[in-house]
Amino acid sequence: MSTKTLPPSYQRRSHSRRGGNILPLPATSPRRSLTKFPSIPRPTLISPDFADLHPQNRINVLHPPSVPRRTVALETGKSHLHLRTRTLDMQRKEAEMKHGEWRKAMYGTPTVRADYKSGIRSTLKGQMEESQQSKRDSFNAQLNYSIHLFERDRQDNLDDSQKRHNKLQFLLTFTRANKQAMEDRMNERRERRMQEARFERELLKFNPINWSHTLK
């Protein structure tokens, strides 16, 4: 740790134990260090130049346009002042524009007031037309949706009717087949009975039950 030395012209003071008076001490020569250090040049402060910069241009406080390198040392009050002035100018212009629009209806010339009223009327007409067009579009959309639902319901009903018809035809096919099978069975039974009766009559001719013909 290095010891700080006082310059030769500075006189140290010491308090006397007896009287308490302050006595000047003789000046001592500063100590000289035996180690030699290289001389370091003192840094010079670089101040950005905003003379040719437009007040509306935004800048980077760490990299102004007039300095080629980016460094933290350039974050000076001048850069922040430029940004603050730019913000205030933009807010002032915005306020002037708004008040200028509000001022036309009351304090403008007759031509300006007529143009302002004409603009309001055209704006209202445009809004009314947009509202009417929106209502028409909504009505047409709902109408098309209703028509689509009606057509879909009608098609579903037709599909259901066709399905019922196909099912009925399918069941009628089984009904006709069953009816034909029953008729064929009845015809076969009738034919069998008729054949059996004919066969029995033929047997009675050759072997009658009543030989004496007493039974009638």
Backbone as a ProteinNet text record, in pm:
[ID]
protein_1_A
[PRIMARY]
MSTKTLPPSYQRRSHSRRGGNILPLPATSPRRSLTKFPSIPRPTLISPDFADLHPQNRINVLHPPSVPRRTVALETGKSHLHLRTRTLDMQRKEAEMKHGEWRKAMYGTPTVRADYKSGIRSTLKGQMEESQQSKRDSFNAQLNYSIHLFERDRQDNLDDSQKRHNKLQFLLTFTRANKQAMEDRMNERRERRMQEARFERELLKFNPINWSHTLK
[TERTIARY]
85.8	0	88.4	68.7	152.4	106	202.6	173.7	157.8	50.1	26.4	119.5	175.3	265.7	200.1	234.1	178.9	270.7	217.9	305.7	397.9	509.5	606.6	549.8	453.7	403.1	303.2	260.8	162	232.7	191.4	251.3	159.1	217.1	136.4	129.7	21.6	0.4	-5.8	42.2	37.6	-6.9	-80.7	-129.6	-26.4	0.2	94.3	21.9	90.3	28.6	13.7	103.7	99.1	-3.8	16	-71	-184.4	-178.1	-284.6	-273.6	-162.2	-146	-107.6	-142.4	-111.8	17.5	117.1	247.5	270.4	316.2	346.9	471.6	468	581.5	655.9	781	857.6	813.5	820	778.6	879.8	830.9	917.1	908.7	1010.4	1014.8	941.3	867.7	793.9	889	840.4	920.4	918.7	1028.1	1040.9	1037	952.7	941.4	1057.3	1109.8	1220.8	1174.8	1044.6	992.6	942.5	982.5	942.4	826.9	716.4	601.1	595.2	543.3	532	427.5	450.9	358	233.4	115.3	-12.7	-76.4	-112.7	-175	-314.6	-346.6	-478.3	-585.4	-696.7	-803.3	-871.8	-904.2	-976.1	-1122.8	-1210.6	-1354.3	-1403.2	-1469.8	-1524.3	-1669.2	-1700	-1836.2	-1901.4	-2015.5	-2081.2	-2130.7	-2128.2	-2168.4	-2304.7	-2403.7	-2539.8	-2578.1	-2476.2	-2507	-2581.4	-2538.8	-2601.1	-2711.8	-2750.7	-2853.3	-2991.4	-3087	-3224.5	-3284.6	-3360.1	-3416.3	-3513.2	-3574.1	-3670.5	-3605.5	-3477	-3408.6	-3378.9	-3406.9	-3377	-3233.1	-3163.6	-3024	-3007.7	-2896.1	-2856.7	-2755.7	-2787.1	-2701.1	-2564.8	-2554.9	-2426.3	-2348.8	-2413	-2345.5	-2401.3	-2361.8	-2411.5	-2363.9	-2431.8	-2393.7	-2260	-2210.4	-2085.2	-1962.4	-1981.2	-1868.1	-1866.7	-1751.5	-1749.8	-1761.2	-1712.7	-1711.4	-1821	-1866.8	-1968.2	-1898	-1933.7	-1871.9	-1968.4	-1952.8	-2040.4	-2010	-1887.1	-1849	-1925.1	-1991.2	-2064.6	-2206.1	-2247.2	-2381	-2378.6	-2384.7	-2374.4	-2511.6	-2514	-2639.4	-2684.8	-2591.3	-2627.3	-2715.4	-2682.1	-2763.7	-2902.7	-2908.5	-3038.9	-3120.4	-3052	-3122.2	-3180.9	-3106.3	-3158.1	-3283.1	-3279.9	-3396.2	-3513.8	-3487.1	-3595.9	-3657.5	-3572.4	-3623.4	-3705.7	-3659.9	-3734.2	-3871.2	-3876	-4003.4	-4099.5	-4047.9	-4133	-4184	-4098.4	-4142.5	-4253	-4238.1	-4341.2	-4471.3	-4465	-4586.4	-4651.3	-4569.8	-4622.8	-4692	-4632.1	-4694	-4823.4	-4824	-4946.5	-5058.7	-5024.3	-5125.8	-5174.6	-5083	-5122.9	-5212.5	-5182.4	-5265.3	-5406.2	-5415.7	-5547.3	-5625.9	-5562.2	-5632.3	-5665.8	-5579.3	-5610.6	-5735.3	-5752.6	-5873.9	-5996.8	-5980.6	-6095.4	-6129.1	-6028.8	-6049	-6120.7	-6122	-6182.5	-6332.1	-6399.7	-6546.3	-6593.5	-6513	-6559.1	-6491.7	-6361.8	-6286.3	-6228.5	-6268.1	-6215.6	-6291	-6240.2	-6307.4	-6432.9	-6522.9	-6643.9	-6614	-6511.6	-6476.1	-6427.8	-6343.1	-6290.8	-6403.4	-6495.6	-6607.8	-6700.1	-6720	-6802.4	-6735.7	-6603.8	-6532.1	-6537.6	-6527.2	-6532.3	-6669.4	-6776.4	-6910.6	-6934	-6880.3	-6893.5	-6820.7	-6703.4	-6631.7	-6707.5	-6769.7	-6849.5	-6968	-7036.3	-7151.6	-7108.4	-6996.5	-6949.6	-6909	-6850.4	-6813.4	-6936.7	-7039.3	-7163.1	-7231.8	-7231.6	-7290.9	-7215.6	-7083.5	-7005.2	-7033.5	-7045.8	-7077.8	-7216.5	-7314.7	-7448.7	-7449	-7375.3	-7367.7	-7300.2	-7194.4	-7128.2	-7221	-7299.9	-7394.9	-7502.3	-7556.1	-7657.6	-7599.5	-7477.8	-7414.5	-7388.2	-7347.2	-7325.5	-7456.1	-7565.5	-7695.4	-7739.4	-7719.3	-7756.3	-7673.6	-7545.4	-7460.2	-7501.8	-7535.3	-7579.5	-7711.5	-7804.8	-7933.5	-7913.9	-7829.7	-7804.5	-7737	-7645.1	-7578.2	-7677.2	-7765.1	-7865.6	-7965.1	-8002.3	-8094.4	-8031.1	-7906.9	-7838.2	-7822.2	-7797.8	-7785.8	-7919.3	-8029.1	-8162	-8195.9	-8163.5	-8189	-8106.3	-7983.3	-7897.4	-7953.5	-8002.4	-8061	-8188.5	-8271.4	-8395.1	-8363.3	-8268.9	-8232	-8171.2	-8092.5	-8033.3	-8140.8	-8239.1	-8347.2	-8432	-8458.5	-8537	-8462.7	-8332.1	-8253.2	-8247.5	-8238	-8238.7	-8372.3	-8482.2	-8613.7	-8627.4	-8575.6	-8579	-8494.3	-8378.5	-8293.9	-8362	-8427.3	-8498.7	-8613.9	-8688.2	-8798.3	-8747.6	-8636.2	-8579.8	-8530.7	-8472.2	-8429	-8547.9	-8656.7	-8776.7	-8835.5	-8835.8	-8887.2	-8802	-8670.9	-8582.4	-8600.7	-8617.3	-8639.2	-8771.8	-8875.5	-9005.8	-8998	-8927.5	-8911.5	-8834.7	-8734.1	-8657.8	-8745.6	-8828.7	-8918.1	-9028.6	-9078.8	-9180.4	-9126.5	-8998.4	-8937.9	-8945.3	-8915	-8926.3	-9072.7	-9161.7	-9304.8	-9355.3	-9321.4	-9363.5	-9301.6	-9175.4	-9111	-9178	-9211.7	-9281	-9420.1	-9489.8	-9622.7	-9615.5	-9518.9	-9502.8	-9467.1	-9382.9	-9346.7	-9468.1	-9552	-9672.3	-9770.7	-9788.7	-9879	-9828	-9698.7	-9643.5	-9663.3	-9644.9	-9663.7	-9809.8	-9902.9	-10045.1	-10084.2	-10028.9	-10058.9	-10004.2	-9881.6	-9825.5	-9910.1	-9956.1	-10040.5	-10172.9	-10229	-10356.2	-10336.3	-10229	-10201.3	-10177.2	-10107.4	-10083.1	-10213.2	-10300.4	-10429.6	-10513.3	-10511.5	-10589.9	-10534.2	-10401.1	-10341.8	-10376.4	-10370.2	-10404.7	-10551.4	-10639.4	-10782.4	-10805.3	-10737.2	-10751.8	-10698.6	-10586.1	-10528.7	-10620.4	-10683.6	-10777.3	-10901	-10948.7	-11066.3	-11032.2	-10909.9	-10870.5	-10859.4	-10810.3	-10800.8	-10938.1	-11034.3	-11170.7	-11237.4	-11196.4	-11255.9	-11213.8	-11088.5	-11039.5	-11059	-11066.7	-11082.7	-11181.8	-11310.8	-11409.7	-11423.4	-11464.7	-11480.7	-11613.1	-11720.9	-11853.9	-11878.8	-11845.9	-11864.4	-12011.1	-12087.9	-12229.6	-12315.1	-12258.1	-12325.5	-12438	-12420.3	-12521.6	-12506.3	-12385.9	-12362	-12387.9	-12459.2	-12486.7	-12440.8
-120.5	0	124.1	213.4	333.4	439.4	519.4	626.6	756.2	829.5	957.7	1062.3	1148	1256.3	1390	1486.4	1621.1	1706.3	1803.5	1892.7	1973.9	2026.3	2099.5	2224.8	2290.2	2417.7	2398.9	2276.6	2253.3	2230.6	2297.7	2287.5	2210.1	2105.7	2027	2094.7	2071.7	2130.7	2020.9	2051.8	1956.4	2029.3	1965	2024.9	2006.3	2111.8	2104.3	2047.1	1958.8	1897.8	1996.7	2094.8	2186.9	2296.8	2377.8	2495	2474.8	2371.4	2351	2441.3	2516	2603.4	2521.8	2569.4	2502.5	2560.6	2476.3	2520.6	2469.4	2554.4	2507.8	2422	2314.2	2224.5	2257.5	2230.5	2259.5	2168.9	2227.1	2151.3	2043.5	1929.3	1815.4	1788.6	1741.7	1710.9	1581.4	1569.7	1445.5	1331.7	1212.6	1094.2	1061.5	1016.5	977	825.6	776.5	633.1	584.5	470.5	412.2	344.9	307.4	240.9	344.1	329.8	421.7	359.9	432.7	389.3	465.3	401.3	475.5	585.5	690.5	805	772.9	787.9	759.5	891.5	906.3	1034	1047.1	1167.3	1194.8	1185.3	1115.8	1105	1238.6	1263.6	1386.1	1353.6	1435.4	1414.6	1447.8	1349.7	1369.8	1412.3	1527.4	1579.4	1562.1	1493.6	1476.3	1609.4	1618.4	1741.2	1718.9	1798.7	1789.5	1912.9	1984.5	2108.9	2081.4	1977.9	1946.5	1842.7	1807.1	1705	1769.4	1709.2	1761	1735.5	1831.3	1811.1	1693.4	1651.7	1542.6	1405.1	1399.8	1270.8	1214	1086.3	1018	966.7	976.5	935.7	831.9	760.6	665.3	734.5	743.4	818.7	752.2	624.2	553.7	554	595.3	598.6	713.8	837.8	951.7	943.7	1010.3	1001.6	1066.2	1159.4	1228.8	1155.2	1042.1	968.8	829.4	783.7	653	534.9	546.1	431.8	445.3	330.8	325.8	313.7	399.1	394.5	452.3	407.7	455.1	599.2	642.7	778.7	884.1	843.8	940.9	965	896.7	918.8	1046.4	1158	1289	1352.8	1461	1534.5	1599	1622.5	1683.3	1590.6	1460.3	1363.6	1351.8	1342.5	1333.3	1461.2	1574.6	1700.5	1702.6	1649.8	1643.4	1555	1438.3	1349.5	1412.6	1479.2	1543.4	1656.2	1735.4	1843.7	1788.4	1677.1	1613.6	1566.7	1506.4	1460.2	1575.9	1683.9	1801	1862.8	1869.9	1926.2	1840.6	1709.8	1622.5	1634.1	1640.1	1657.6	1792.3	1894.2	2027.7	2029.8	1965.7	1961.3	1880.6	1771.6	1691.8	1772.9	1846.5	1929.1	2041	2102.2	2208.1	2152.9	2034.4	1975.6	1947.3	1889.5	1861.4	1989.6	2088.3	2214.9	2287	2268	2327.9	2268.1	2135.1	2072	2115.3	2130.4	2174.4	2322.3	2398.1	2542.7	2578.4	2488.5	2521.2	2545.1	2463.5	2473.6	2602.1	2663.1	2779.8	2909.3	2901.9	3025	3032.9	2941.4	2946.9	3043.5	3065.8	3151.2	3080.8	3153.5	3088.1	2973.5	2990	2881.4	2758.3	2783.3	2672.2	2602.5	2682.3	2622.5	2544.2	2597.8	2526	2393.9	2399.8	2275.3	2176.6	2229.2	2141.5	2074.1	2152	2094.9	1996.4	2029.9	1937.9	1806.8	1815.6	1693.8	1610	1679.3	1606.1	1536.9	1610.6	1550.3	1430.7	1446	1332.9	1214.4	1245.4	1136.6	1064.9	1144	1083.8	1002.3	1054.8	979.7	848.5	857.1	733.7	632.9	681.8	591.1	529.7	613	560.3	455.9	483.8	386.6	257.6	271.3	151.5	72.1	145.3	76.3	4.2	72.6	9.1	-111.4	-95.5	-207.1	-323.8	-291.4	-397.4	-469.5	-392.3	-455.9	-542.4	-491.2	-571.3	-698.8	-685	-804.4	-905	-853.4	-942.9	-1010.6	-932.4	-990.9	-1096	-1064.2	-1160.9	-1286.3	-1267.4	-1384	-1470.6	-1407.6	-1484.7	-1551.5	-1478.8	-1537.9	-1658.7	-1644.5	-1757.2	-1874.2	-1840.6	-1947.7	-2019.3	-1941.1	-2002.7	-2089.4	-2037.3	-2116.3	-2244.4	-2231.8	-2350.1	-2451.7	-2404.1	-2495.5	-2559.8	-2478.2	-2533.5	-2640.1	-2611.9	-2710	-2835	-2814.4	-2931	-3015.3	-2947.9	-3021.8	-3095.6	-3028.6	-3093.9	-3214.4	-3199.4	-3310.6	-3425.2	-3390.3	-3495.7	-3569	-3495	-3559.4	-3651.1	-3602.4	-3687.1	-3813.4	-3795.8	-3912.6	-4011.5	-3959.3	-4048.5	-4120.4	-4046.1	-4108.1	-4216.6	-4188.3	-4288.5	-4411	-4387.7	-4501	-4585.4	-4517.4	-4592.9	-4670.7	-4610	-4678.6	-4799.8	-4782	-4895.4	-5008.5	-4968.8	-5070.9	-5143.5	-5064.4	-5126.2	-5223.1	-5182.8	-5272.4	-5398.4	-5381.1	-5496.4	-5591.8	-5534.4	-5618.5	-5680.1	-5606.2	-5662.8	-5780.3	-5773.2	-5887.3	-6013.5	-5999.8	-6114.3	-6157.3	-6057.7	-6091.6	-6170.9	-6124	-6194.7	-6334.4	-6341.5	-6474.1	-6568.5	-6516.7	-6600.6	-6640.2	-6545.3	-6575.8	-6682.6	-6669.5	-6768.6	-6906.1	-6905.1	-7033.3	-7098	-7017.5	-7070.4	-7121.9	-7051.1	-7097.3	-7226.9	-7232	-7356	-7473.9	-7449	-7555.5	-7600.6	-7504.3	-7539.4	-7616.3	-7576.3	-7649.1	-7791.2	-7801.1	-7935.3	-8023.5	-7963.4	-8039.6	-8078.5	-7988.3	-8019.1	-8130	-8118	-8220.5	-8357.1	-8354.7	-8480.6	-8542.8	-8455.8	-8507	-8562.8	-8492.1	-8538.1	-8671	-8682.3	-8808.1	-8923	-8894.7	-8997.1	-9038.6	-8940.9	-8974.2	-9056.7	-9024.5	-9100.4	-9242.6	-9252.1	-9383.9	-9469.5	-9408.3	-9483.3	-9525.1	-9441.7	-9479.4	-9596.2	-9591.2	-9703.6	-9833.5	-9821	-9940.4	-9995.1	-9906.7	-9950.8	-10022.5	-9989.7	-10060.9	-10207.5	-10230.9	-10368.9	-10442.3	-10377.7	-10441.5	-10360	-10378.9	-10298.2	-10346.7	-10257.3	-10291.8	-10369.6	-10332.3	-10394	-10481.8	-10611.8	-10702.5	-10730.5	-10735	-10768.9	-10647.7	-10537.4	-10410.1	-10383.8	-10421.5	-10394.4	-10257.9	-10204.4	-10072.5	-9966.6	-9872.4	-9762.7	-9634.5
0	0	0	-89.9	-101.6	-3.9	45.7	140.7	65.4	97.1	31.2	90.6	6.4	49.9	25.7	106.2	94.1	9.4	-58.4	-138	-48.2	-103.8	-18.7	43.5	-23.8	28.4	140.4	167.3	271.7	403.8	504.5	636.9	727.3	790.1	881.9	1016.6	1085.4	1216.7	1320.9	1439.1	1550.7	1674.7	1756.2	1880.3	1991.3	2061.8	2176.2	2296.3	2367.1	2483.6	2598.4	2605.9	2720.2	2699.7	2602.7	2587	2492.1	2412.7	2313.9	2195.1	2178.2	2062.7	1941.8	1830.3	1704.2	1651	1635.2	1588.3	1448.4	1360.1	1224.7	1225.2	1150.2	1136.4	1008.6	1009	887.1	773.4	657.8	538.5	508.5	469.9	436.9	288.5	236.4	93.2	67.2	-42.5	-72.2	-100.6	-68.4	-95.4	-243.4	-286.5	-426.2	-437	-524.2	-543.9	-629.1	-589.6	-664.6	-793.6	-799.3	-918.5	-1018.3	-1143.2	-1248.1	-1329	-1336.9	-1413	-1545.4	-1648.9	-1776.8	-1765.3	-1834.1	-1830	-1910.6	-1847.2	-1911.6	-1952.5	-2079.4	-2120.2	-2059.8	-2022.1	-1964.4	-2073.1	-2042.2	-2144.1	-2166	-2288.6	-2324.6	-2342.3	-2289.7	-2298.3	-2437.9	-2501.8	-2635.8	-2621.8	-2671.4	-2665.1	-2801.6	-2808.1	-2939.3	-2993	-3123.4	-3191.9	-3256.1	-3214.4	-3267.1	-3346.8	-3399.2	-3469.9	-3600.2	-3674.3	-3803.4	-3790.7	-3669.1	-3649	-3640	-3709.3	-3706.1	-3568.2	-3514.5	-3378.5	-3368.8	-3480.4	-3475.5	-3483.3	-3511.6	-3523.4	-3385.2	-3370.4	-3244.9	-3248.3	-3135	-3128.1	-3018.8	-3026.4	-2923.6	-2833.7	-2707	-2615.8	-2600.3	-2624.3	-2614.5	-2746.2	-2854	-2984.2	-3066.2	-3037.1	-3113.6	-3258.6	-3349.2	-3491.4	-3523.4	-3440	-3470.2	-3419.8	-3347.3	-3290.1	-3352	-3404.5	-3472.2	-3378	-3254.9	-3163.8	-3059.4	-3012.3	-2907.1	-2772.6	-2681.2	-2548.7	-2446.6	-2322.8	-2216.3	-2178.9	-2207	-2169.7	-2248.2	-2356.7	-2437.7	-2387.1	-2282.8	-2227.7	-2144.9	-2212.5	-2149.4	-2139.3	-2065.1	-2051	-2180	-2272.5	-2399.3	-2481.5	-2480.3	-2554.4	-2494.4	-2362.8	-2297.1	-2315.8	-2318	-2343.1	-2483.5	-2579.7	-2716.9	-2721.9	-2657.8	-2658.1	-2584.8	-2473.6	-2399.7	-2480.9	-2548	-2631.8	-2747.8	-2805.3	-2913.6	-2865.2	-2745.5	-2691	-2667.2	-2610.3	-2583	-2713	-2816.2	-2944.6	-3007.3	-3000.6	-3056.8	-2979.7	-2846.5	-2767	-2795.2	-2813.9	-2842.5	-2979	-3078.7	-3211.1	-3208.7	-3131.5	-3120.8	-3055.8	-2949.7	-2882.9	-2974.9	-3048.7	-3141.4	-3252.4	-3299.9	-3404.9	-3352.8	-3230.9	-3175	-3151.6	-3090.2	-3064.5	-3194.7	-3295.9	-3425	-3487.3	-3471.6	-3522.1	-3443.8	-3312.8	-3232.1	-3255.6	-3294.5	-3308.8	-3437.6	-3534.4	-3663.4	-3652.2	-3568.8	-3563.6	-3497.9	-3410.8	-3335	-3377.6	-3407.4	-3431.8	-3572.7	-3660.2	-3796	-3884.6	-4002.1	-4100	-4151.9	-4214.2	-4267.3	-4363.5	-4445.2	-4537.6	-4461.8	-4359.3	-4280.1	-4204.2	-4146.8	-4075.1	-4169.3	-4290.8	-4389.2	-4428.2	-4449.5	-4482.6	-4366.6	-4244.2	-4126.1	-4115.4	-4134.9	-4129.2	-4243.5	-4361.8	-4473.9	-4445.1	-4383.1	-4346.5	-4245.1	-4148.5	-4048.1	-4114.4	-4206.5	-4275.1	-4360	-4431.9	-4513.7	-4425.9	-4310.4	-4218.9	-4166	-4127.9	-4079.7	-4188.6	-4312.2	-4422.4	-4444.9	-4439	-4454.9	-4344.9	-4221	-4110.4	-4126.2	-4172.1	-4194.2	-4306.2	-4413.4	-4522.2	-4476.4	-4397.3	-4344.8	-4254.2	-4172.7	-4084.7	-4165.7	-4267.9	-4352.3	-4426.5	-4478.3	-4548.4	-4454.2	-4331.4	-4232.5	-4199.8	-4187.2	-4160	-4277.5	-4401	-4517.7	-4525.8	-4500	-4503.9	-4396.6	-4276.8	-4170.5	-4206.7	-4265.3	-4305.8	-4414.9	-4513.9	-4620.8	-4566.8	-4472.6	-4414.7	-4338	-4258.6	-4185.8	-4280.9	-4389.4	-4487.5	-4555.8	-4596.5	-4660.8	-4564.5	-4438.7	-4339.4	-4319.3	-4316.8	-4302.4	-4423.8	-4543.6	-4664.1	-4663.4	-4620.4	-4613	-4514.4	-4398.9	-4301.4	-4355.7	-4425.5	-4482.8	-4587.2	-4675.1	-4776.8	-4714	-4612.3	-4545.5	-4477.1	-4412	-4347.5	-4451	-4564.9	-4669.6	-4725.8	-4748.8	-4799.3	-4699.1	-4570.7	-4468.2	-4465.8	-4482.3	-4486.4	-4608.4	-4722.7	-4842.2	-4823.8	-4760.5	-4736.7	-4642.5	-4538.6	-4445.8	-4515.9	-4600.1	-4673.2	-4768.2	-4836.1	-4926.7	-4850.1	-4733.7	-4651.8	-4606.6	-4563.1	-4523.2	-4641.3	-4760	-4878.8	-4912.7	-4907.5	-4936.4	-4834.2	-4708	-4605.2	-4627	-4664.1	-4691.9	-4809.5	-4915.8	-5030.6	-4992.6	-4907.5	-4862	-4781	-4691.5	-4611.9	-4697.6	-4797.6	-4887.1	-4967.2	-4999.1	-5068.8	-4983.3	-4854.1	-4764.2	-4749.1	-4743.6	-4729	-4850.1	-4969.4	-5091.7	-5096.8	-5056.6	-5058.3	-4959	-4841.3	-4742.1	-4791.1	-4852.7	-4905.3	-5014.2	-5104.1	-5210.2	-5154	-5049.3	-4987.3	-4920.5	-4853.8	-4790.6	-4895	-5004.4	-5110.3	-5173	-5195.5	-5251.8	-5156	-5027.8	-4930.2	-4926.3	-4933.5	-4933.5	-5060.5	-5171.8	-5297.1	-5291.8	-5238.7	-5226.1	-5133.9	-5021.3	-4928.6	-4994.3	-5072.6	-5141.3	-5244.5	-5318.4	-5418.2	-5352.3	-5238.6	-5168.4	-5119.2	-5062.7	-5014.9	-5130.6	-5242	-5356	-5407.2	-5408.5	-5452.5	-5355.4	-5224.2	-5125.9	-5139.7	-5160.1	-5176.3	-5302.1	-5410.4	-5535	-5517.9	-5444.9	-5422.4	-5336.6	-5233.5	-5148.2	-5228.3	-5315.7	-5397.2	-5489.3	-5543.2	-5627.8	-5549.3	-5421.9	-5338	-5303	-5278.9	-5245.7	-5361.6	-5479.7	-5592.9	-5595.2	-5563.9	-5568.1	-5435.8	-5327.8	-5196.6	-5115.6	-5144.1	-5071.4	-4927.9	-4843.3	-4702.5	-4682.7	-4749.9	-4735.9	-4858.5	-4844.1	-4958.6	-4983.5	-4881.3	-4898.9	-4931.5	-4936.4	-4966.7	-4869.7	-4743.5	-4643.8	-4579.4	-4584.5	-4524.9	-4630.9	-4591.5	-4682	-4620.6
[MASK]
++++++++++++++++++++++++++++++++++++++++++++++++++++++++++++++++++++++++++++++++++++++++++++++++++++++++++++++++++++++++++++++++++++++++++++++++++++++++++++++++++++++++++++++++++++++++++++++++++++++++++++++++++++++++

